[in-house]
Coordinates of C-alpha atoms in Angstrom, one line a residue:
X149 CA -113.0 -23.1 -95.8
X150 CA -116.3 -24.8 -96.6
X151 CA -119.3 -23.1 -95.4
X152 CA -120.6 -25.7 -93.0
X153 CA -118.5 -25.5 -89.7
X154 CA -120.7 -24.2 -87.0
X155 CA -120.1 -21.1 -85.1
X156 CA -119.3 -22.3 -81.3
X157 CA -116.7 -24.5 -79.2
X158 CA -116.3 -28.0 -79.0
X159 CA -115.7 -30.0 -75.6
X160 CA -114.1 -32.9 -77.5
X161 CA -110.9 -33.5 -75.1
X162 CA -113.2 -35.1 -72.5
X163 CA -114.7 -37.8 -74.9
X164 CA -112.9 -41.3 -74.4
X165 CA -114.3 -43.1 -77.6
X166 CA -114.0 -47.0 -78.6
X167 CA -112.3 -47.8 -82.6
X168 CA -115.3 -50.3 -84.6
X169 CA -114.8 -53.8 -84.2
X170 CA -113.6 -54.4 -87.3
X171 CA -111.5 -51.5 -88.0
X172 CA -108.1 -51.8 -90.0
X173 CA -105.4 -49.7 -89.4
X174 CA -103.7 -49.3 -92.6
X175 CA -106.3 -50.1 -94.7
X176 CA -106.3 -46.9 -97.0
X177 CA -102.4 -45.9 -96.5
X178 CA -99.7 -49.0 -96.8
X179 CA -97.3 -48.3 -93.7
X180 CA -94.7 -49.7 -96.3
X181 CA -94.9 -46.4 -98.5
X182 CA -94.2 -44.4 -95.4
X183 CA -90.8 -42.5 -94.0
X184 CA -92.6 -40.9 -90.9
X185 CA -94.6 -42.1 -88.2
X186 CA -94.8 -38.4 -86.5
X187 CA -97.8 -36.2 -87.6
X188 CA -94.5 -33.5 -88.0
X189 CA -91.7 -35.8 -89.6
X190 CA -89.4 -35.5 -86.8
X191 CA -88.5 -38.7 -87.3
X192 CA -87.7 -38.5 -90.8
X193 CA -84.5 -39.9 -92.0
X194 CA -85.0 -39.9 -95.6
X195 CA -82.8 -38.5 -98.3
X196 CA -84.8 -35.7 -100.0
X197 CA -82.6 -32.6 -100.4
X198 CA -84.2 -30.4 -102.3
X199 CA -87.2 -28.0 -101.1
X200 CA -90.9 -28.2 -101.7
X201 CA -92.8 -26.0 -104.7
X202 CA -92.9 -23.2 -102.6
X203 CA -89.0 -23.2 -102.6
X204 CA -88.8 -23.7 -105.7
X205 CA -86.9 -26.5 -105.7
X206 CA -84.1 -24.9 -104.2
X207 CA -80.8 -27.5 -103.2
X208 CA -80.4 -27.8 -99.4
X209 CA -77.6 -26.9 -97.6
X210 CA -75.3 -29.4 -95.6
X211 CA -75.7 -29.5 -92.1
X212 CA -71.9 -29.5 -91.6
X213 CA -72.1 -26.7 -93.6
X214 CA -74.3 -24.9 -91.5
X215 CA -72.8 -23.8 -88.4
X216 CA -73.6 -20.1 -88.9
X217 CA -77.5 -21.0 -88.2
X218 CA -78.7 -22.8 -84.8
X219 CA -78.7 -26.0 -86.3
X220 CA -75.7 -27.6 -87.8
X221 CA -73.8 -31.5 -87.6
X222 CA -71.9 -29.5 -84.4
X223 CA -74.7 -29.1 -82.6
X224 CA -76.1 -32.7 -82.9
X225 CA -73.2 -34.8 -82.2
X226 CA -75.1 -38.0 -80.7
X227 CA -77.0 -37.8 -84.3
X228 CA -80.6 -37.5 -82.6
X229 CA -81.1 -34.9 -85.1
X230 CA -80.5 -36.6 -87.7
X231 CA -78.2 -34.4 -89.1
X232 CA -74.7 -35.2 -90.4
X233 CA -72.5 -34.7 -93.4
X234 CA -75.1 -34.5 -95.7
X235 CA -77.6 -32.3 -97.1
X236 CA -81.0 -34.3 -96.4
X237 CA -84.0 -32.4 -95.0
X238 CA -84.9 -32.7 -91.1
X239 CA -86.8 -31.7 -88.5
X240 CA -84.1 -30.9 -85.7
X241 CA -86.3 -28.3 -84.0
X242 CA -89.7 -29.8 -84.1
X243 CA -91.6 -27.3 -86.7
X244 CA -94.6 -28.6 -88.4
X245 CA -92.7 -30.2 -91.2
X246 CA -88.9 -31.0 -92.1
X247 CA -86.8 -28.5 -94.0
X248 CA -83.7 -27.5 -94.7
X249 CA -81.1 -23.7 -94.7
X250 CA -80.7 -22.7 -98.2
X251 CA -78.6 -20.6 -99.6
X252 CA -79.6 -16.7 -98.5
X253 CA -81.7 -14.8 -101.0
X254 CA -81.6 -11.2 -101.5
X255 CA -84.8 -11.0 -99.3
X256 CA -83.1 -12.5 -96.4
X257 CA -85.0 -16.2 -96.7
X258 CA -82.3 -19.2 -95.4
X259 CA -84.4 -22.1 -94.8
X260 CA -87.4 -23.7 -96.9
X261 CA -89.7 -26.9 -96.1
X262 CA -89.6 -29.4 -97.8
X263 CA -92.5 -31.4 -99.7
X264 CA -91.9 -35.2 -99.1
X265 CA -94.6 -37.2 -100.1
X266 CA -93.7 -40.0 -98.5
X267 CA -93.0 -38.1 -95.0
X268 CA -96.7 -38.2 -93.9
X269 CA -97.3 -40.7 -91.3
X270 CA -100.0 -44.0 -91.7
X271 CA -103.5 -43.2 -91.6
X272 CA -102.9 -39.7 -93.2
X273 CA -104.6 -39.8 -96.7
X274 CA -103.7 -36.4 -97.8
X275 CA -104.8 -32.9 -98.6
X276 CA -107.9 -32.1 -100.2
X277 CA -109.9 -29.6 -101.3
X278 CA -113.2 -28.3 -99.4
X279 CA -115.4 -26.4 -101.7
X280 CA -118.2 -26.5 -99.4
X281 CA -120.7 -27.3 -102.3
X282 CA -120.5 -29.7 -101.6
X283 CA -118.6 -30.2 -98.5
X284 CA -115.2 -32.8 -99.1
X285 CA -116.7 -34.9 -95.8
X286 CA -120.6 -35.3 -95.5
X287 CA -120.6 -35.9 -92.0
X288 CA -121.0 -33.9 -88.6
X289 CA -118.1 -30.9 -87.4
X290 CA -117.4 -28.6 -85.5
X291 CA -114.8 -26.2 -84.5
X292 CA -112.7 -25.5 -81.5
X293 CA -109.5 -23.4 -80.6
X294 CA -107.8 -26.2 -79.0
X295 CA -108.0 -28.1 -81.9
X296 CA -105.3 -31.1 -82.9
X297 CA -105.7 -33.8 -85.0
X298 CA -106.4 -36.4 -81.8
X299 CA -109.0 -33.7 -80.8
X300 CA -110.6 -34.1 -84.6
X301 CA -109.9 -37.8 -84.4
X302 CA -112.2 -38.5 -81.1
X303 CA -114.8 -36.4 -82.1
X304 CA -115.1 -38.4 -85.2
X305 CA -114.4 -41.8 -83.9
X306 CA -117.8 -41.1 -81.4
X307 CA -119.9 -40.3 -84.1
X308 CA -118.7 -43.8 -85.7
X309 CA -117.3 -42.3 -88.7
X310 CA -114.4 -43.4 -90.4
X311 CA -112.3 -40.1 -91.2
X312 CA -111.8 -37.1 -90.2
X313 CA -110.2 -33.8 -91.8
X314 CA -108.9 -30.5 -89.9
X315 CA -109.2 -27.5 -91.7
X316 CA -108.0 -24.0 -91.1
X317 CA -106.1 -24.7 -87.4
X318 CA -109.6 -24.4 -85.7
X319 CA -112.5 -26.9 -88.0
X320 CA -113.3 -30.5 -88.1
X321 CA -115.1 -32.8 -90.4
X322 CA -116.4 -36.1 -90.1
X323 CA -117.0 -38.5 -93.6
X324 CA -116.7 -41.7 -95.0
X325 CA -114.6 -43.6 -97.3
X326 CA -117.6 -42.8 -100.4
X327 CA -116.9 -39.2 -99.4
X328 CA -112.8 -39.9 -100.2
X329 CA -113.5 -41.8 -103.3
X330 CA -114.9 -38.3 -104.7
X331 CA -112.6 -36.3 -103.1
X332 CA -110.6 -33.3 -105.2
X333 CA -107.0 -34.2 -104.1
X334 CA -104.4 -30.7 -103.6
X335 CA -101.3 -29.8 -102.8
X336 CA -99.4 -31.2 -99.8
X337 CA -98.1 -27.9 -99.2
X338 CA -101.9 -26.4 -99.5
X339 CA -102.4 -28.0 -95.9
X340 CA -99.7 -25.8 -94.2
X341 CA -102.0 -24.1 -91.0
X342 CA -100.7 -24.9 -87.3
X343 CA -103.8 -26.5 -85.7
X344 CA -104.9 -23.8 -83.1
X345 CA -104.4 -26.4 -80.0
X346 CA -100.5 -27.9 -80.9
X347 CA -97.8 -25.6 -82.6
X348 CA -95.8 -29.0 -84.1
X349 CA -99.2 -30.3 -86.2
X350 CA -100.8 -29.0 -89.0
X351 CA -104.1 -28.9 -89.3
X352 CA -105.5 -28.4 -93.6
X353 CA -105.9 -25.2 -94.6
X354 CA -107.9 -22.1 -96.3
X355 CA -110.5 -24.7 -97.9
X356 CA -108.5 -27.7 -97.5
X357 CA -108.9 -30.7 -96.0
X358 CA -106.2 -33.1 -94.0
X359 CA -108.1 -36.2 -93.7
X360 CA -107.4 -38.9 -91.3
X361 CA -108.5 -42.5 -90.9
X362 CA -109.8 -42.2 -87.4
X363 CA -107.8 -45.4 -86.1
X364 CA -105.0 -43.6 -85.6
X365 CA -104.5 -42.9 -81.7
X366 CA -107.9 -45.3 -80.8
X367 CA -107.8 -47.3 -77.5
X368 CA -108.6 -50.2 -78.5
X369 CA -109.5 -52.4 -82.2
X370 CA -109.3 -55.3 -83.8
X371 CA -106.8 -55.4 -87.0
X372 CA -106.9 -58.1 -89.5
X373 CA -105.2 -56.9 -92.5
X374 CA -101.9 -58.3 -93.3
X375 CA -100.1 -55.5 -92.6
X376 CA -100.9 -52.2 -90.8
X377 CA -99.8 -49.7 -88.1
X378 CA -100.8 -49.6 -84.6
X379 CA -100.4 -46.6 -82.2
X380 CA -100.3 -46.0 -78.7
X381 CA -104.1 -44.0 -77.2
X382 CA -104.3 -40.1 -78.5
X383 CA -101.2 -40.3 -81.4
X384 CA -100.0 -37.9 -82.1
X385 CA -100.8 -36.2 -78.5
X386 CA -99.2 -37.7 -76.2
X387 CA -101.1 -40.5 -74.2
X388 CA -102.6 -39.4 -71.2
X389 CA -102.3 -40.6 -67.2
X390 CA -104.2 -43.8 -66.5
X391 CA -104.7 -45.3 -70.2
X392 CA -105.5 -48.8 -69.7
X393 CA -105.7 -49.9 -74.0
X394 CA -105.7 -53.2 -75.7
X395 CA -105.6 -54.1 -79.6
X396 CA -106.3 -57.8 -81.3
X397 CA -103.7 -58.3 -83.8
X398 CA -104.9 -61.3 -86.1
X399 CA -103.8 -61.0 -89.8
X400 CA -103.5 -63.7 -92.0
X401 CA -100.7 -66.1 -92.0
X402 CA -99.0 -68.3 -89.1
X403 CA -96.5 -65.8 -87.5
X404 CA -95.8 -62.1 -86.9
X405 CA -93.5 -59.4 -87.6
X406 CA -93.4 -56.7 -85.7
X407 CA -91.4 -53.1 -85.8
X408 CA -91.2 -50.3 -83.8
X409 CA -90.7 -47.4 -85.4
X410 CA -91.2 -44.9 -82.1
X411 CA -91.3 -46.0 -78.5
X412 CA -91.2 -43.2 -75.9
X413 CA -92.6 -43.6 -72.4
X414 CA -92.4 -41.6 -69.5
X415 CA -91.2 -44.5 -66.8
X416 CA -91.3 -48.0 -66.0
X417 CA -94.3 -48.2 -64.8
X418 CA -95.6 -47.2 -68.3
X419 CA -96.0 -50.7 -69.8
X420 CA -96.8 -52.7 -73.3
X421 CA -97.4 -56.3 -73.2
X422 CA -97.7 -58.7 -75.9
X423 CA -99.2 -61.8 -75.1
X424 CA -100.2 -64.8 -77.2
X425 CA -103.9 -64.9 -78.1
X426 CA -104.6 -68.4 -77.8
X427 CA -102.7 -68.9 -74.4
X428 CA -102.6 -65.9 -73.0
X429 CA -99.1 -66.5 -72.3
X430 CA -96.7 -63.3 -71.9
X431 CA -94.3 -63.2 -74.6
X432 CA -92.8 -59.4 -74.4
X433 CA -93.0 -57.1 -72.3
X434 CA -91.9 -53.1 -72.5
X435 CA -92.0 -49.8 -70.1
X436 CA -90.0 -46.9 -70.3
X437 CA -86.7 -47.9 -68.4
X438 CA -86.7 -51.4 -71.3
X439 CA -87.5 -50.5 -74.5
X440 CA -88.1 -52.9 -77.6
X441 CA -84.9 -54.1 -79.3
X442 CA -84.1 -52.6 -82.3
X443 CA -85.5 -54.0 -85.9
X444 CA -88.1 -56.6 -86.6
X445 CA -89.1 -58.6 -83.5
X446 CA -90.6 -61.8 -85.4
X447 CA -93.0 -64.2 -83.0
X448 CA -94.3 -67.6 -83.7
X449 CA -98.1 -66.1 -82.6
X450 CA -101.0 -66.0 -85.2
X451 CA -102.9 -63.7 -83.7
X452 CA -101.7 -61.4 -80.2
X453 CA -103.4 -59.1 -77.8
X454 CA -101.3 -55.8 -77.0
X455 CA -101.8 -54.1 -74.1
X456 CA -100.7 -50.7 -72.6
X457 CA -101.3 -49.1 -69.3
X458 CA -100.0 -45.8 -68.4
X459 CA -99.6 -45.2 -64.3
X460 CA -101.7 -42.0 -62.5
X461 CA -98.4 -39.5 -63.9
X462 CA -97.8 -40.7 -66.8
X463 CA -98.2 -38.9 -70.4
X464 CA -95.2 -39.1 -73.4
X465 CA -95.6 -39.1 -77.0
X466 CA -95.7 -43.5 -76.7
X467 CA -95.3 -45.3 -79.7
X468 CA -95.8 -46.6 -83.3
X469 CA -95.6 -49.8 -84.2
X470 CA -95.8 -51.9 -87.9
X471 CA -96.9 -55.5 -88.3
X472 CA -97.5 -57.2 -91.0
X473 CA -98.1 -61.4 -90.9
X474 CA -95.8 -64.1 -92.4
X475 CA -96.8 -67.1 -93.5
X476 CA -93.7 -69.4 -91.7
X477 CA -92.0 -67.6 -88.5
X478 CA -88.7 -68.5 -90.5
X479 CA -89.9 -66.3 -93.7
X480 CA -87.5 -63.2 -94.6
X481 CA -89.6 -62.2 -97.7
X482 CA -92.3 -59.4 -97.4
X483 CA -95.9 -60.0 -98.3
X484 CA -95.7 -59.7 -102.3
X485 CA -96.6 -56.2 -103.6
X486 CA -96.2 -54.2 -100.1
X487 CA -93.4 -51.5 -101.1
X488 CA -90.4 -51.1 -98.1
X489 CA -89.1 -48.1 -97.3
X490 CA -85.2 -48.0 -99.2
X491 CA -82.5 -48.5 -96.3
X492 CA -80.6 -45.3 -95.2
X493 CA -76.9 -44.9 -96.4
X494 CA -74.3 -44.0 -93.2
X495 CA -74.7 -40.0 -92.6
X496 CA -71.9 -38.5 -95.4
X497 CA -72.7 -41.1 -98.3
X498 CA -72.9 -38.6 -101.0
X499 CA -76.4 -39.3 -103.0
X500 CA -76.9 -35.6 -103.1
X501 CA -78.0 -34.0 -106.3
X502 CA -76.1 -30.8 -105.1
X503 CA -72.6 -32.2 -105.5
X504 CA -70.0 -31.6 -103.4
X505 CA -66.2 -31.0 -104.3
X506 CA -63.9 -33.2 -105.6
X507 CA -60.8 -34.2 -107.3
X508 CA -62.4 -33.6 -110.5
X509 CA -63.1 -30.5 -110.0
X510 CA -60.0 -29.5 -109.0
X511 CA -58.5 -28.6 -112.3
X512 CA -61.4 -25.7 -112.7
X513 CA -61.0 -24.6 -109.1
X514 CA -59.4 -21.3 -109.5
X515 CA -62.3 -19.9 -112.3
X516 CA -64.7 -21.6 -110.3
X517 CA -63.7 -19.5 -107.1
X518 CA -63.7 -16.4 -109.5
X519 CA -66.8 -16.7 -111.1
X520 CA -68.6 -17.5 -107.3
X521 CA -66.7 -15.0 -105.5
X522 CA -68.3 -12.4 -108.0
X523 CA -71.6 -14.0 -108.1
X524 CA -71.6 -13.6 -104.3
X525 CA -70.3 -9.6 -104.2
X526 CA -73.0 -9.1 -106.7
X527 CA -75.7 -10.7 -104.9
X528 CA -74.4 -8.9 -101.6
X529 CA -74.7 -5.6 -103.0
X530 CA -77.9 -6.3 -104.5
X531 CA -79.4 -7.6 -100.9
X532 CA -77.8 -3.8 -99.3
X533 CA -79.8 -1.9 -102.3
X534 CA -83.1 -3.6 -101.6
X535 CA -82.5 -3.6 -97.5
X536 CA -82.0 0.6 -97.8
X537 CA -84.9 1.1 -100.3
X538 CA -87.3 -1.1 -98.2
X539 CA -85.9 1.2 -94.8
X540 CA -86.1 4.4 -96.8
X541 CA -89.6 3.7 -98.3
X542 CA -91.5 1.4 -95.7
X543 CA -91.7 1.9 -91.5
X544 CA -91.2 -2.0 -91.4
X545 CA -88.9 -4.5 -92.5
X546 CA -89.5 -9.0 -93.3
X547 CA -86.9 -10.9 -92.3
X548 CA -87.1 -14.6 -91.5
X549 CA -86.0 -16.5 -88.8
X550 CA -85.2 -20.1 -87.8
X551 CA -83.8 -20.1 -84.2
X552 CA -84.1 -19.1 -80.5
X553 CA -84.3 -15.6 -80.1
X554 CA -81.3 -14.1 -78.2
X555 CA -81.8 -10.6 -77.7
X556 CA -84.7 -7.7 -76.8
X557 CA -85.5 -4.9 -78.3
X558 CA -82.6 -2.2 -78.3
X559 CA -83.9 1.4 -76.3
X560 CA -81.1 3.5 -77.4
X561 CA -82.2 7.2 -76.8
X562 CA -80.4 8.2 -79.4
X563 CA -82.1 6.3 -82.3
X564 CA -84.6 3.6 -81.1
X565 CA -86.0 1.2 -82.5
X566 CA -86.5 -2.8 -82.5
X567 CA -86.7 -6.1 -84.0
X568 CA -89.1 -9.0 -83.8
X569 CA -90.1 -12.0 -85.2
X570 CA -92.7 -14.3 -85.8
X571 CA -91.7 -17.8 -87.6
X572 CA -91.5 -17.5 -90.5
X573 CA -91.4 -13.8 -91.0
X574 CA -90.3 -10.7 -89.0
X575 CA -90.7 -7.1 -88.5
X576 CA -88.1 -4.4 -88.1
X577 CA -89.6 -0.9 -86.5
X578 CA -87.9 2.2 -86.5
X579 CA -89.7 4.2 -83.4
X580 CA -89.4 6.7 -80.7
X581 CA -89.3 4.5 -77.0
X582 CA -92.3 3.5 -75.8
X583 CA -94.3 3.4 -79.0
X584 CA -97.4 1.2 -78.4
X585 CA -97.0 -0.3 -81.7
X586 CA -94.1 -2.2 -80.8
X587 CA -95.0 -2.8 -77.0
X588 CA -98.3 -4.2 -79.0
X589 CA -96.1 -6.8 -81.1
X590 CA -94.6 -8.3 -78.4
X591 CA -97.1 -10.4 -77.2
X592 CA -96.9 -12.1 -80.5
X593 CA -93.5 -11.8 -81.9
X594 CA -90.1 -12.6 -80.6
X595 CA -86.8 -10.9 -81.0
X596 CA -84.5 -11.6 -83.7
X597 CA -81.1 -13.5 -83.2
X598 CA -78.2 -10.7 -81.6
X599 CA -76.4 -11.2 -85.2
X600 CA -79.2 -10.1 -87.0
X601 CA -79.5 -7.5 -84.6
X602 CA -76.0 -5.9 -84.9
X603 CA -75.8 -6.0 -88.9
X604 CA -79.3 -3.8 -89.1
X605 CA -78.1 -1.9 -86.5
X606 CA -75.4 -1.1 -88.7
X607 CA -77.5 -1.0 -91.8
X608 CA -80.0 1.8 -89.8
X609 CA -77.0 4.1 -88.0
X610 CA -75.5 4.7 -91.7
X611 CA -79.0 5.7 -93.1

């Protein structure tokens, strides 16, 4: 981390800030080049199917493959998920990124993230690195334990900045686009650190920066580009009780396109109106019980004003919204050079790299089965050997887990011990009851799965 985050707490979710008149949303990151709008990529329904570099590169797993894990087709049958017959990578759980069950390695690792460039929602400009000498953003920061990327975003937006990075969970930086322009880009996967304040957001990492364009989540702006994303107050936090936000959409051209690519609100009397600017005339209206239609909504409007009020109780994660202007209300073509996002083939199409079987494999099916089946005992034996020589030689055991936890620590008198876990790795302890090292790990771990449980069980009674 770079050397220049003060020592000391932050009271930044008190400051209500205004976006520059001026400001362009989109300005820095084309919404067309994006598959997410959530800071976390729940919503992404891409086709990736292979992990990120810390996997490897491994192929994913089908999800109607999957039914031995929590999260399999079976268990999303409406398809909010995401998850099908295919082998694609989601977010079905809301973890910081989407990702995907593998197949099991002989250290007991069944699930991977995936790296998705294209998964990182508008107004994220990437990961970079933070030296401290000198610092990736010139500007003001601070730090704070209930940091998120809003949090960062406010504070920034105040000091009339025009980004903002997180960095390790708990710091924030302020800079400006000449800052960016010398920036030392990294890794997507070297931002991987759960922002202290919101388990589902990442904030940078050990001396890296996510940076921001600090219009994302402002109350109020005026957008002119010809094509940009607007979202509701405090995105990605959910907006807050009595938001009363307006936005002046104007970009060139003599009509507007608009898309909503999230719209969640708590109740009716949560509401978005667009109205014409000229008139003022109501042309749409929205709330939680009547949500947009959807696809693109196209209005014969140059320029509108959008404007949202939440009601005394309301808070939800709102919406995101693309726009981009067209030069005739009755034009179908995009505005040349803006890159689209590739439609999604029904759930099943097979544009897998991992291929699935077919009839022309069927010929080789029985030394196919052979040579598997003896790859597999193989790899099964090889998985007991390393599980007894890590029981025999350590008092604790890593195991992974993706999952509710189902079951508590076992007190059997006559051998005790227990099993916990902490996303993504675990510990397995061997102990007398009432050891105050494991009473100590359960204010931060959580019990492995009751499968899990029973087959080390097993695995420790035959030692």
């Amino acid at each position: 981390m770079g050397t220049r985050a003060p020592q000391g707490l932050l009271l930044l979710l008190l400051l209500r800030l205004l976006l520059p008149r001026g400001a362009s949303a989109g300005s820095l990151h084309s919404p067309g080049l994006s598959e997410c709008f959530q800071v976390n990529g729940a919503d992404y329904r891409g086709h990736q199917n292979r992990t990120g570099p810390r996997g490897a590169g491994r192929p994913c797993l089908y999800w109607d493959q999957t039914q031995q894990h929590s999260y399999s087709s079976a268990s999303d049958p409406h398809g909010r998920w995401g998850l099908g017959a295919h082998n694609f990578c989601r977010n079905p759980d809301g973890d910081v990124q989407p990702w995907c069950y593998v197949a099991e390695t002989e250290e007991g690792i069944y699930w991977r993230y995936c790296d998705i460039p294209t998964c990182h929602m508008p107004g994220y400009l990437g990961c970079f690195v933070d030296s401290g000498a000198p610092p990736a953003l010139s500007g003001p920061s601070g730090t704070s334990t209930k940091l998120t990327v809003q949090v960062c975003l406010r504070f920034c937006r105040m000091k009339g900045y025009q980004l903002a990075g997180v960095e390790a969970g708990y710091a924030c930086f302020c800079g400006s686009e000449s800052d960016l322009a010398r920036g030392r880009p990294a890794p997507a996967t070297d931002c991987d650190q759960i922002c202290f304040g919101h388990p589902g957001q990442l904030c940078g990492g050990d001396g890296r920066l996510g940076i921001y364009e600090v219009s994302v989540g402002s109350c109020q702006g005026n957008w002119t580009a010809p094509q940009g994303v607007i979202y509701s107050p405090d995105f990605p936090d959910e907006y807050g009780p009595d938001r009363n936000c307006s936005w002046a959409l104007g970009p060139p051209g003599a009509a507007l396109e608009l898309t909503f690519r999230l719209f969640e609100l708590a109740d009716p009397r949560d509401q978005l109106e667009l109205r014409d600017a000229a008139s003022g005339s109501l042309l749409r209206a929205f709330d939680g019980a009547r949500p947009p239609p959807p696809g693109p909504l196209r209005l014969r409007s140059a320029a509108l004003l959008l404007t949202f009020r939440s009601d005394a109780r309301g808070h939800a994660q709102g919406f995101a919204l693309t726009y981009r202007g067209l030069q005739d209300a009755d034009d179908p073509a995009p505005p040349k050079g803006s890159a689209q996002t590739p439609a999604e083939p029904p759930d099943g199409a097979n544009v897998s790299c991992s291929p699935r079987p077919g009839a022309p494999e069927a010929a080789m099916g029985a030394q196919v089965f052979l040579t598997v089946t003896t790859v597999s005992v193989l790899l099964l034996l090889l998985s007991l050997l390393r599980l007894l020589r890590l029981l025999r030689g350590r008092s604790c055991l890593l195991a992974p887990g993706k999952g509710p936890p189902a079951l508590g620590p076992s007190r059997d008198p006559a051998r005790s011990w227990a099993v916990w876990y902490r996303r993504p790795r675990g510990v397995a302890l061997p102990c007398p009851p009432g050891d105050p090292q494991v009473e100590s790990l359960t204010a931060s771990y959580r019990p492995l799965s009751a499968s899990s449980q029973s087959s080390l069980r097993s695995l420790i009674s035959a030692l």
